[in-house]
XYZ file of C-alpha atoms in Angstrom:
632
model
C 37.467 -9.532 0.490
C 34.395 -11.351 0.676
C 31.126 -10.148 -0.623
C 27.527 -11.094 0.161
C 27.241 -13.329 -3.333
C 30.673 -14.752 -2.643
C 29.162 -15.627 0.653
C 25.929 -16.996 -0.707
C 27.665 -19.280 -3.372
C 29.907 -20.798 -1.086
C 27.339 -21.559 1.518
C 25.504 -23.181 -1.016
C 22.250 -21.486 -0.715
C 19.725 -22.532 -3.057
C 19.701 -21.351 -6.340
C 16.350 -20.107 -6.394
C 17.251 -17.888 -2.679
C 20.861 -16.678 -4.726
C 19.164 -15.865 -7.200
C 17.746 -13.090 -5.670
C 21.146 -11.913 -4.724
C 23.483 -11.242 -7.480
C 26.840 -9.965 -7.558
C 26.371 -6.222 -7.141
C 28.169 -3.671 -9.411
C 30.629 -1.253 -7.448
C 30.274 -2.933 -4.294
C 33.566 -2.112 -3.244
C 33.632 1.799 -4.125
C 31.890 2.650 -0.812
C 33.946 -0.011 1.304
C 35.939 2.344 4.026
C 39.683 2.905 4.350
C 41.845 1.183 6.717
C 41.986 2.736 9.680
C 45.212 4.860 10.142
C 46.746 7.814 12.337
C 45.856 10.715 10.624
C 48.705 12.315 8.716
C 48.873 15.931 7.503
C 47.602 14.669 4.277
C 44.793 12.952 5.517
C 43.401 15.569 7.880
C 43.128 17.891 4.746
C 41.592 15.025 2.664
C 39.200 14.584 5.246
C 38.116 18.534 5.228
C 37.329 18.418 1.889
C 35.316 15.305 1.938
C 33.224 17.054 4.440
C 33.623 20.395 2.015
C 32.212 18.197 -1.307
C 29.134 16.437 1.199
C 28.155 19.317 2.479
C 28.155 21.097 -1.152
C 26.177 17.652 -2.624
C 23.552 18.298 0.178
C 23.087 21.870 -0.418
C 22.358 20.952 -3.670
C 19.974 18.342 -2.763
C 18.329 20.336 -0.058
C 17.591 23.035 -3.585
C 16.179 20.319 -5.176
C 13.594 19.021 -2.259
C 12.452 23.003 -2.009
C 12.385 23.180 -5.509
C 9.621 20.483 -6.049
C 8.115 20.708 -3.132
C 7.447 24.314 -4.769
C 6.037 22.482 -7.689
C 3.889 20.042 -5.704
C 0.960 21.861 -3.884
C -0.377 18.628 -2.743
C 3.078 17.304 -1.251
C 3.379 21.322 0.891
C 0.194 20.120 2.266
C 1.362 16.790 3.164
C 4.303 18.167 5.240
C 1.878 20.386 6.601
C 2.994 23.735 4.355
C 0.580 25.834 4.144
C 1.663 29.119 4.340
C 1.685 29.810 0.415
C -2.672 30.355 -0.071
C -2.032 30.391 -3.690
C -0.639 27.078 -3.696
C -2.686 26.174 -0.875
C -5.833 26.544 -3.549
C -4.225 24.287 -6.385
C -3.781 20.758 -7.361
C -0.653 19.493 -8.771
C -0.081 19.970 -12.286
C -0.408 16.076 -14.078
C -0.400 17.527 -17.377
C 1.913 15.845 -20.479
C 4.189 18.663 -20.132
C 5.053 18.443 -16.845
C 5.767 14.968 -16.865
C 7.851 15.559 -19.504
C 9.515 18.405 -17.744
C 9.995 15.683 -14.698
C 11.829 13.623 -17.006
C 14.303 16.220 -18.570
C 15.198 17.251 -14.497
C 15.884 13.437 -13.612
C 18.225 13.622 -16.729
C 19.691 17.030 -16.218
C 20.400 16.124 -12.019
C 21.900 13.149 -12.883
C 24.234 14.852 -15.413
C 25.043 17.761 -13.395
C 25.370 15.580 -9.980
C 28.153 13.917 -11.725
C 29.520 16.365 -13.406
C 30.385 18.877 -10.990
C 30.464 16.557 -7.441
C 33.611 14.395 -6.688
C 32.267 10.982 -5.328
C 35.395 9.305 -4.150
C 35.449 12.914 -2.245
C 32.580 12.548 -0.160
C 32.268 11.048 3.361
C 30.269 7.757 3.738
C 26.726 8.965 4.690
C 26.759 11.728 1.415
C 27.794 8.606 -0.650
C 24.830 6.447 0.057
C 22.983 9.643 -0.457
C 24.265 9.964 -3.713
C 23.677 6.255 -4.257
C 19.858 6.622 -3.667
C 19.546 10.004 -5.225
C 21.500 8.069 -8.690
C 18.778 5.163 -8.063
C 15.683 7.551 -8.063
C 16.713 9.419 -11.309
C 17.619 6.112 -13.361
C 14.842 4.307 -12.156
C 12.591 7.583 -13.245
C 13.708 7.738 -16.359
C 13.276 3.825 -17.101
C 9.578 3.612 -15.994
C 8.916 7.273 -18.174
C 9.462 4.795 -21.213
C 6.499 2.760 -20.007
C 4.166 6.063 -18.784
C 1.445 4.621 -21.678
C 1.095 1.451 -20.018
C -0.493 1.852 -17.230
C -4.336 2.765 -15.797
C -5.225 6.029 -15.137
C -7.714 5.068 -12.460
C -8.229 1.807 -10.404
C -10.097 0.702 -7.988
C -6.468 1.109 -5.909
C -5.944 4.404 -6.372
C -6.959 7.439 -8.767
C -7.756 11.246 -8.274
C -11.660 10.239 -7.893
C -11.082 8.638 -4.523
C -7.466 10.709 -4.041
C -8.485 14.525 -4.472
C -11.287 14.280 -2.240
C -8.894 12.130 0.560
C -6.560 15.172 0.339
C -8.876 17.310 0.970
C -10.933 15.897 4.232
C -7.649 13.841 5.555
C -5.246 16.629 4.881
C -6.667 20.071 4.229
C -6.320 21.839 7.386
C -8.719 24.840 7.691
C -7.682 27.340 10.310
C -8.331 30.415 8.620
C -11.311 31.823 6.607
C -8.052 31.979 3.608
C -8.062 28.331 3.995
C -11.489 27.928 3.382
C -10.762 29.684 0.649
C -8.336 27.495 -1.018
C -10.418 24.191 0.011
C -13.242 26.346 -2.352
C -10.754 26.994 -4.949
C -9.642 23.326 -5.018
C -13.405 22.081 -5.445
C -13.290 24.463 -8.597
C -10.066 22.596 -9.868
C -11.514 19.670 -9.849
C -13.000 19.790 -13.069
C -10.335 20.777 -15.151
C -8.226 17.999 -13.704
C -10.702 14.964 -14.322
C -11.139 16.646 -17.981
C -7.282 16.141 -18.364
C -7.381 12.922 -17.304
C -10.582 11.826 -19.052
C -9.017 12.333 -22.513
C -5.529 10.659 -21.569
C -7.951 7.451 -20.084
C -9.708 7.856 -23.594
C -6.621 7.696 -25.608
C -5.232 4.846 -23.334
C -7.977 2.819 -23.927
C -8.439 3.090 -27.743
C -4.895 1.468 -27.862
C -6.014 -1.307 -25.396
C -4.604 0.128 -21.860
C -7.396 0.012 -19.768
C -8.449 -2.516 -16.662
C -10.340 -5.630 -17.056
C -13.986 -5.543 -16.728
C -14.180 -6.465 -13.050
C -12.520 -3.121 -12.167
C -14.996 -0.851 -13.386
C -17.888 -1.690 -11.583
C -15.606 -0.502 -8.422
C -14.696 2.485 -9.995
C -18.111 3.877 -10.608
C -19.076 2.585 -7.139
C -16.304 4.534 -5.555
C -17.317 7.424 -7.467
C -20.757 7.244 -7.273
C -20.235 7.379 -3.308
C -18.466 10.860 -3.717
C -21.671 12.405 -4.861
C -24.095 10.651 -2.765
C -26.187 13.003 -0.285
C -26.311 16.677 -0.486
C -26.080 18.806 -2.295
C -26.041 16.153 -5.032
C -28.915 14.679 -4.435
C -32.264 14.827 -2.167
C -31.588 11.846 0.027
C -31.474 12.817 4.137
C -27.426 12.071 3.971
C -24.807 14.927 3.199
C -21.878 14.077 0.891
C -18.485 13.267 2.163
C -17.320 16.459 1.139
C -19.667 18.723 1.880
C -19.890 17.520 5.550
C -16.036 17.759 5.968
C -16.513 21.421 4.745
C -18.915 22.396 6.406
C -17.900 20.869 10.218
C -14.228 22.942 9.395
C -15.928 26.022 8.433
C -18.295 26.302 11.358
C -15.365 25.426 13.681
C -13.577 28.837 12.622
C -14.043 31.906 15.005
C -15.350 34.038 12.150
C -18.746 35.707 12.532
C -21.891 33.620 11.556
C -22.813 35.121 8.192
C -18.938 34.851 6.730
C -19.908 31.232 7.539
C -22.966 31.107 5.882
C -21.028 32.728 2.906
C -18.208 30.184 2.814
C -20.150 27.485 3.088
C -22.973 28.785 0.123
C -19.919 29.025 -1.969
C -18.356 25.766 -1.110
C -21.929 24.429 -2.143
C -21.986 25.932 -5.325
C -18.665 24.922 -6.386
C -19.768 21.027 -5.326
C -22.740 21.137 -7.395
C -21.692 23.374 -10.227
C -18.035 21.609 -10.623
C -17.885 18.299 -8.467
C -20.799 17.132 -8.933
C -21.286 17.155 -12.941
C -17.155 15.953 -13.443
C -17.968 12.787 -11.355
C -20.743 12.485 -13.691
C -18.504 12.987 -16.551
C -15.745 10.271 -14.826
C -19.207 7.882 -14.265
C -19.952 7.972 -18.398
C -16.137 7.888 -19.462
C -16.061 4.200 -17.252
C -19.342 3.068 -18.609
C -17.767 3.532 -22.386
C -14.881 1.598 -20.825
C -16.765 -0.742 -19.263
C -17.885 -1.595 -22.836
C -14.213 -1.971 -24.457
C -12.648 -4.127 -22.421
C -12.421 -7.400 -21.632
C -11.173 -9.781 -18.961
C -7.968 -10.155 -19.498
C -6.400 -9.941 -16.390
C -2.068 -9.379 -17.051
C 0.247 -6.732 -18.003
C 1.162 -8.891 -20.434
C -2.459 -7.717 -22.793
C -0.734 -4.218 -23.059
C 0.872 -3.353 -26.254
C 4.434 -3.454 -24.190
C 3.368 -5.303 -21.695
C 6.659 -7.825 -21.657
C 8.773 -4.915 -21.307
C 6.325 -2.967 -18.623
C 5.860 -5.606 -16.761
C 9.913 -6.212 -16.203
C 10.200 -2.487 -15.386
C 7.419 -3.281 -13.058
C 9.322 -5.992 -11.149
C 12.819 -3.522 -11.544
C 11.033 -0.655 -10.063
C 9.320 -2.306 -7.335
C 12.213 -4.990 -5.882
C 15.201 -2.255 -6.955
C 16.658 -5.470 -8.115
C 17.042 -4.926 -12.045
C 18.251 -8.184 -12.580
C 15.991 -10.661 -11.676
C 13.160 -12.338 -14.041
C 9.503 -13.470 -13.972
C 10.165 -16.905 -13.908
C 12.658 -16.358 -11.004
C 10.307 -14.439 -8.617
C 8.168 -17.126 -9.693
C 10.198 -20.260 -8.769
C 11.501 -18.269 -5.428
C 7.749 -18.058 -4.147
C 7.127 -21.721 -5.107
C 9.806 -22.882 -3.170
C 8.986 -20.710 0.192
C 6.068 -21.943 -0.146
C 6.885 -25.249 0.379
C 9.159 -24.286 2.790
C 6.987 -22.466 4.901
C 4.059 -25.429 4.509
C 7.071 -27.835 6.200
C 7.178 -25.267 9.178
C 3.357 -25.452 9.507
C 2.867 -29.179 9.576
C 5.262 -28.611 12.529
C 3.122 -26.687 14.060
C 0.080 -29.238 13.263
C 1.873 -31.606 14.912
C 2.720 -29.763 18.389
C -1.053 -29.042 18.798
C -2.184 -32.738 17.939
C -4.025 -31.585 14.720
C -5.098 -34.710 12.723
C -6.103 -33.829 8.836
C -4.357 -32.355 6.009
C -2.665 -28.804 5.552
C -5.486 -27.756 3.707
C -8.065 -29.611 6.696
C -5.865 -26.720 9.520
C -6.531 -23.651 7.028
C -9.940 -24.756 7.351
C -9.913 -25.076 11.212
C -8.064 -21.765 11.552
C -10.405 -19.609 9.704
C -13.320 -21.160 10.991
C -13.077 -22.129 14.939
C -14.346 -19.600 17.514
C -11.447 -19.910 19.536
C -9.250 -18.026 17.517
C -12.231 -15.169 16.990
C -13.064 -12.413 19.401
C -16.897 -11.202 18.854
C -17.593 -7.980 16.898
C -19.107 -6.636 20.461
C -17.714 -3.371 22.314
C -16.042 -5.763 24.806
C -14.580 -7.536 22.057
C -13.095 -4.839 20.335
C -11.347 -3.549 23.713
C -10.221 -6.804 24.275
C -8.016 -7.241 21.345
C -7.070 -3.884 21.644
C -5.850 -4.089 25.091
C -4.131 -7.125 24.422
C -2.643 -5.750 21.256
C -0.895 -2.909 23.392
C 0.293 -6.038 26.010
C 1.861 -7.302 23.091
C 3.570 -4.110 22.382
C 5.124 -4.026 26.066
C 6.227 -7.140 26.068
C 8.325 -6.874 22.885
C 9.705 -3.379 24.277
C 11.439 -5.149 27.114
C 13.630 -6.919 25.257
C 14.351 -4.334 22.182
C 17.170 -2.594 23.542
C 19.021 -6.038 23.149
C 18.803 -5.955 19.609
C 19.106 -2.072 18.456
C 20.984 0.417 19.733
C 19.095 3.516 18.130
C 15.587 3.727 18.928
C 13.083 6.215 17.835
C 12.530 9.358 19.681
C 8.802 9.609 18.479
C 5.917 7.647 20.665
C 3.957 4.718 19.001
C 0.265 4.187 20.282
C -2.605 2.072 19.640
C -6.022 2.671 18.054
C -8.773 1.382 16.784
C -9.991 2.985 13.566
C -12.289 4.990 13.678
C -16.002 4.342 12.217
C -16.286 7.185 9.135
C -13.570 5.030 7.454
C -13.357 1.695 8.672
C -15.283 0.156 6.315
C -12.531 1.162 3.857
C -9.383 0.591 5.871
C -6.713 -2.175 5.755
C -6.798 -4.852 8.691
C -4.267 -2.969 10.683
C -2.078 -0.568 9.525
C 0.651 2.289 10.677
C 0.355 6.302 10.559
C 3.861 8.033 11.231
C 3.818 10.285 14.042
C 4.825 14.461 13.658
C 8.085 15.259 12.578
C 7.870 18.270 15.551
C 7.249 15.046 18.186
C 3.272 16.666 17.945
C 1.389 13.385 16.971
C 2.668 10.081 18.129
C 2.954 7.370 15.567
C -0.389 5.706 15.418
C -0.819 1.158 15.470
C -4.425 1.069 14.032
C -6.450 -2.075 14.369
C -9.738 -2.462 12.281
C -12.247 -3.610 14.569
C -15.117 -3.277 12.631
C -15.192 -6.946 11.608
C -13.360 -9.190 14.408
C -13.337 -12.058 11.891
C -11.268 -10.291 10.203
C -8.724 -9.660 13.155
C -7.812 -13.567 14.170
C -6.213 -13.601 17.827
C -3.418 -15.837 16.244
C -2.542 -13.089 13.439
C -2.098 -10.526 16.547
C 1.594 -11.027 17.795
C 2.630 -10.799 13.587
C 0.509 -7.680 12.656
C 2.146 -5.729 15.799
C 5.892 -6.757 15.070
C 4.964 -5.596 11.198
C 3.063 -2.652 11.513
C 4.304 -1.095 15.068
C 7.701 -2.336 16.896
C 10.210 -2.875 15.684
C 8.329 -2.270 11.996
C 7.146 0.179 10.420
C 6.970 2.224 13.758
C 10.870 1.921 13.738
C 11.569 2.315 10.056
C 9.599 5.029 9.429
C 10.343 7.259 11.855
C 14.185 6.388 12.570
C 14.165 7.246 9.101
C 12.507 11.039 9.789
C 14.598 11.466 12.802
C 18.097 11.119 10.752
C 18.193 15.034 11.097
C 21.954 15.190 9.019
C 20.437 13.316 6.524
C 18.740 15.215 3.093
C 15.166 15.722 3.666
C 14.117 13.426 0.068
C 16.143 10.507 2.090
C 14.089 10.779 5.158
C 10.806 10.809 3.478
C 11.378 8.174 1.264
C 9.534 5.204 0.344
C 10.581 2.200 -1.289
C 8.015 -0.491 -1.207
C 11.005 -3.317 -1.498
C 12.850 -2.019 1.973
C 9.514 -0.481 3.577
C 8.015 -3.451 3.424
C 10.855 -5.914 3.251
C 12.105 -4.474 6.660
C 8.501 -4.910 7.829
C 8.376 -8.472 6.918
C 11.825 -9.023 8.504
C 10.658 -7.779 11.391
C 7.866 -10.384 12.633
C 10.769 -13.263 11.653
C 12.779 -10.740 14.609
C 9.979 -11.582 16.914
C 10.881 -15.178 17.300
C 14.488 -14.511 17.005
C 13.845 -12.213 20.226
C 11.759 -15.000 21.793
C 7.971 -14.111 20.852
C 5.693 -16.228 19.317
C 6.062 -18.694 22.625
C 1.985 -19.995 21.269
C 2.205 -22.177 18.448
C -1.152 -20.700 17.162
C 0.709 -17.153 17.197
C 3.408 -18.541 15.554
C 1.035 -20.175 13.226
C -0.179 -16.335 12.602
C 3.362 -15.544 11.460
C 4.071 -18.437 9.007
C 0.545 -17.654 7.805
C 1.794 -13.931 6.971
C 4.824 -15.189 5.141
C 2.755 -17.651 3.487
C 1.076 -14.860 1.973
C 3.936 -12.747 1.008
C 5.370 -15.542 -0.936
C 1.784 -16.378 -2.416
C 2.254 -12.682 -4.300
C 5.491 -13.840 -5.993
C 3.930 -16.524 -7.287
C 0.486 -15.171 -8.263
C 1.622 -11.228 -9.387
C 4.037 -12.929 -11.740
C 1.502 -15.728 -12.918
C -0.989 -12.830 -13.355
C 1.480 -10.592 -15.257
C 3.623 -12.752 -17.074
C 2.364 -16.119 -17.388
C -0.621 -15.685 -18.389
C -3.011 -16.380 -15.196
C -6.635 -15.470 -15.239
C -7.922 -14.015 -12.135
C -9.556 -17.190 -10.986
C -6.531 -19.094 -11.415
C -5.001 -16.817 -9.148
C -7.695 -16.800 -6.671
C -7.719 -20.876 -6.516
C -4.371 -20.905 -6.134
C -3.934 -18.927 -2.779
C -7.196 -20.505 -1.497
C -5.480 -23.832 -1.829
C -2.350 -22.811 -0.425
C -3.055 -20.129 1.850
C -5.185 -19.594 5.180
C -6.682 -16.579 4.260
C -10.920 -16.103 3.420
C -11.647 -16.396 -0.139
C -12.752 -12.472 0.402
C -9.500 -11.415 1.776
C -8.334 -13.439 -1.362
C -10.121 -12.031 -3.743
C -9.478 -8.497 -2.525
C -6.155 -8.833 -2.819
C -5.489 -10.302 -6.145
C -8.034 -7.830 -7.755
C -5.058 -5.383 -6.231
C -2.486 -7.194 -8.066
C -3.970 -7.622 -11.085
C -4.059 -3.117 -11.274
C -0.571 -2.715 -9.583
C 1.901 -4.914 -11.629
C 5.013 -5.731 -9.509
C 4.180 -3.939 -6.464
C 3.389 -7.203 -4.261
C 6.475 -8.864 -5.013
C 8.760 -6.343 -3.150
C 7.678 -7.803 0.356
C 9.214 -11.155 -0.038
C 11.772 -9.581 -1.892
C 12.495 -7.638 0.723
C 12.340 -9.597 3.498
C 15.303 -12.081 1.645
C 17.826 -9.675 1.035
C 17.771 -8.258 4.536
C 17.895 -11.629 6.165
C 20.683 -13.181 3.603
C 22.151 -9.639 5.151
C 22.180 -10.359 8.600
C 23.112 -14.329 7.715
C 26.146 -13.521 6.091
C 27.326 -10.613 8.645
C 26.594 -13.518 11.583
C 28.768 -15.999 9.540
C 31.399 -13.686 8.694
C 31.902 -12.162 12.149
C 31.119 -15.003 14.631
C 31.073 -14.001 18.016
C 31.397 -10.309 16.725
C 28.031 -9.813 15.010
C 26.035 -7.544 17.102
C 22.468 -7.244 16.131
C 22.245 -3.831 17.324
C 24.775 -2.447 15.105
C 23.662 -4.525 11.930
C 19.959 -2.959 12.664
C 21.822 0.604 12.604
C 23.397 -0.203 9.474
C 20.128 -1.034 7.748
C 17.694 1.678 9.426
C 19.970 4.896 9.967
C 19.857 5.287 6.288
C 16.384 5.902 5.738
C 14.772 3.812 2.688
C 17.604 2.243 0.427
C 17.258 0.601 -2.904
C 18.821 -3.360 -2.345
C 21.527 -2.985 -3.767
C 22.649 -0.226 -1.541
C 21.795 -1.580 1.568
C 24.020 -4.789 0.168
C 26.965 -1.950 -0.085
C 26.503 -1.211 3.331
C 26.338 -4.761 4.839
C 29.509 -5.289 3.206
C 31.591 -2.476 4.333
C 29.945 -3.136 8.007
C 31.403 -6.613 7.601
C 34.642 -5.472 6.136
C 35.083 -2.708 9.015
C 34.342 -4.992 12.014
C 36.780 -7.684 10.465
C 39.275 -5.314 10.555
C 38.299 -4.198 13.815
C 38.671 -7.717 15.525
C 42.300 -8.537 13.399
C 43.524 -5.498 15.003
């Protein structure tokens, strides 16, 4: 039977591209039975493989209500509100529940396998069981490394997180959930204290960032407590004004307003206001310590962590540093072949490096920062999206149910948003999915980037990962909600190379914008492992992508200051991206003129997020079942 790696080594891949794929353990335990008449036998076999599936997704079912019971934050993600007590409270992030976390992932992963028969279970509950076994082992690997990493970051930290929860997510349609948006504000102290003396303890035994981080943190913070009631400046405080505007929206009478609100005042500047000040002195001490050493690999573990890192974040446990490495230096050079190409159909005369510099800078490829600029791209962005919906039904077979539309976003937060990115719609069919486009700075939105940001972000991207993966309705809620940065994004990344496969990109400068994207992605291999494990400095990082890359030395700098906090987490794209199109090449060489691209996109989407290795299971039996289909 031949196997993905069996096919990579015999099509002579390079060794750097197999190398990403190894052989994977147990491939063959979720490969299907021949096809048969159904015997007596077999029709009772098959009742109780429906019998054990549907008693492994009870069981998983308890387990989603059971954290989500845990998790206050996470009921008010999906919208669960109904609980006021929990409604008022953060999530607990003290030692011992982490350490509670871990003993679950080991229990559930003893008592999954204990008492549930796998070879009894239909297909779907197997991959299901799969991911669930991938979750808990992974968990309980990266709890060995819980030391080694930042408390807060620039990225991401309760200082910017807790008060994003609470105007982006918060809902307040009743004076009770006032209430519990008060009684948060009041938990916000004890939290940061918590987290203050972990950070402390951290950072005495060297785990803190390096010293450019820090003058972002107390930036960030300092902007939470800017305006009243913190201060006597004519602006009000991010908080404050998203209380207030919910508050006086209620239909409750004027003076249980006025109450609400006096409260909600006193808890921001009797709470709020003096732990940001606390957070503000606890990075100034830090500020002090550290240094600018810019790797995992200054952390006491940071070999090890940084390894885990890579494990985690491509669900591939096998592959090294210096392989991630090699595979981005040789896309690279791939990718630059493909561009001179493109230098060549448009009559460009110069170097590689001479076209970066023409494609950042000329005002063709630049619509102005100007109203009718900004509804330009955005009208052409959603022409875009119609043209690519014409010819999707020739390449899947399941679309989503839920509507995708397009926005610009909106001003309150643009000048902290992403270029372009993707909300999921409603589960209920409520809320459409949501394409956003940052139009705040058009120089930041080239026209020839436009065709590749749509294809990633909106269709057939995230728009049809994401919410496929909601929509799978006999599949266990943790499955549908799942995230795995290495499929997520890999998928995502796979899907602007779909574009030209479906006959996009007809402008070379548009398909300029999509080599320039790829570019990128394979820029992070090289750079978040020379960061991490070889030893680069920030700057080294920086010069490298501006000499090999078409972004702005901004956009550069932006994003390796993200790498350098986030170990790993950029190299999943790439990652990704590889394994589902070494996929898709081996099912097309395998079946010939019996590879349908709709069914292969079923395959890899119907699941919801799977680790790799997984996905790799479910390629081959796909292969394996429509062989045996055709010799029939």
């Amino acid at each position: 039977m031949t196997k993905l790696s069996t096919w990579l080594a015999s099509a002579s891949m390079a060794a750097l591209i197999a190398a990403c794929s190894p052989q994977e353990p147990g491939s063959d335990t979720m490969a299907s039975e021949t096809a048969a008449p159904a015997t007596t036998s077999e029709t009772t076999t098959a009742a109780t493989e429906q019998t054990e599936s549907e008693r492994l997704y009870a069981w998983f079912a308890e387990l989603f209500e059971a954290d989500l019971a845990r998790s206050p934050q996470q009921q008010t993600g999906l919208g669960r509100i109904d609980d006021l007590e929990a409604y008022g409270r953060w999530d607990d992030v003290s030692d011992a529940a982490a350490d509670a976390a871990q003993q679950r992932r080991i229990e559930r992963l003893a008592h999954m396998r204990e008492t549930f028969d796998f070879d009894a279970l239909d297909r779907d509950a197997r991959v299901s069981w799969r991911v669930f076994e991938y979750l808990q082992e992974t968990g309980i690997r990266q709890y060995e490394f819980r030391d080694q990493t930042y408390v807060f970051t620039q990225m991401f930290g309760p200082h910017t997180g807790m008060p994003s929860t609470l105007i982006g997510q918060h809902r307040v349609d009743t004076a009770d959930h006032a209430e519990a948006y008060i009684s948060r504000l009041n938990g916000i102290g004890p939290v940061f204290d918590l987290l203050i003396a972990r950070a402390d303890g951290r950072a005495e035994a060297g785990v803190m960032p390096p010293r450019f981080a820090f003058d972002y943190l107390t930036g960030n913070t300092r902007a939470v407590i800017t305006g009243a009631p913190f201060d006597d400046s004519d602006t009000v405080s991010p908080l404050l004004a998203d209380f207030t505007a919910k508050v006086n929206a209620l239909e409750i009478d004027d003076e249980a307003k006025a109450d609400l609100i006096a409260r909600g005042t006193a808890a921001l500047t009797d709470v709020v206001g003096p732990a940001y000040e606390r957070l503000i002195a606890m990075f100034e001490r830090h500020e002090q310590m550290t240094d600018d050493r810019d790797g995992a690999w200054k952390l006491p573990r940071g070999d090890a962590y940084y390894e885990s890192q890579l494990a985690a974040f491509t669900t591939l446990p096998d592959l090294s540093p210096q392989e991630v490495h090699d595979t981005g230096l040789a896309e690279i050079e791939r990718i630059h072949g493909e561009m001179r190409g493109i230098m060549d159909e448009v009559g460009f005369e110069g170097s590689l490096q001479d076209f970066f510099e023409f494609m950042r800078t000329d005002e063709q490829f630049y619509y102005p920062s100007t109203d009718e600029g900004r509804a330009r791209y955005i009208a052409e962005v959603s022409d875009v999206f119609d043209r690519v919906r014409d010819v999707i039904p020739d390449y899947f077979d399941t679309l989503p149910q839920g509507e995708m539309v397009v926005r610009e976003v909106e001003p309150y937060r643009a000048a902290g948003s992403p270029t372009a990115f993707y909300n999921t719609g409603a589960l209920d069919g409520s809320r459409p999915g949501i394409y956003y486009a940052n139009t705040l700075n058009m120089r930041n939105l080239p026209i020839y980037q436009m065709e590749t940001l749509a294809y990633h972000e909106g269709i057939p991207g995230h728009h049809f990962q994401l919410t496929l993966a909601q929509e799978q309705e006999g599949t266990p809620m943790f499955q549908r909600f799942l995230y795995l940065s290495a499929f997520g994004e890999g998928w995502a990344l796979y899907a602007e190379s779909l574009g030209k496969d479906m006959g996009m990109f007809t402008d070379p400068y548009q398909d300029f914008g999509r080599l320039a994207y790829e570019l990128w992605r394979a820029g992070r291999l090289v750079v978040d492992t020379g960061i991490h494990s070889l030893q680069w400095s920030r700057q080294d990082a920086i010069d490298y992508l501006t000499e090999n890359t078409s972004f702005t030395e901004e956009e550069i700098t932006r994003e390796v200051e993200r790498y350098i906090v986030w170990p790993g987490q950029a190299t999943s794209y790439k990652t990704g991206q590889m394994r589902i199109r070494q996929l898709r090449d081996f099912a097309q060489a395998e079946l010939g003129d019996a590879f349908d691209y709709g069914e292969f996109h079923d395959v890899v989407l119907t699941n919801g997020s799977l680790p790799l290795a997984v996905l790799t299971e479910l390629i081959n039996d796909y292969v394996d079942d429509n062989r045996a289909e055709t010799a029939e």
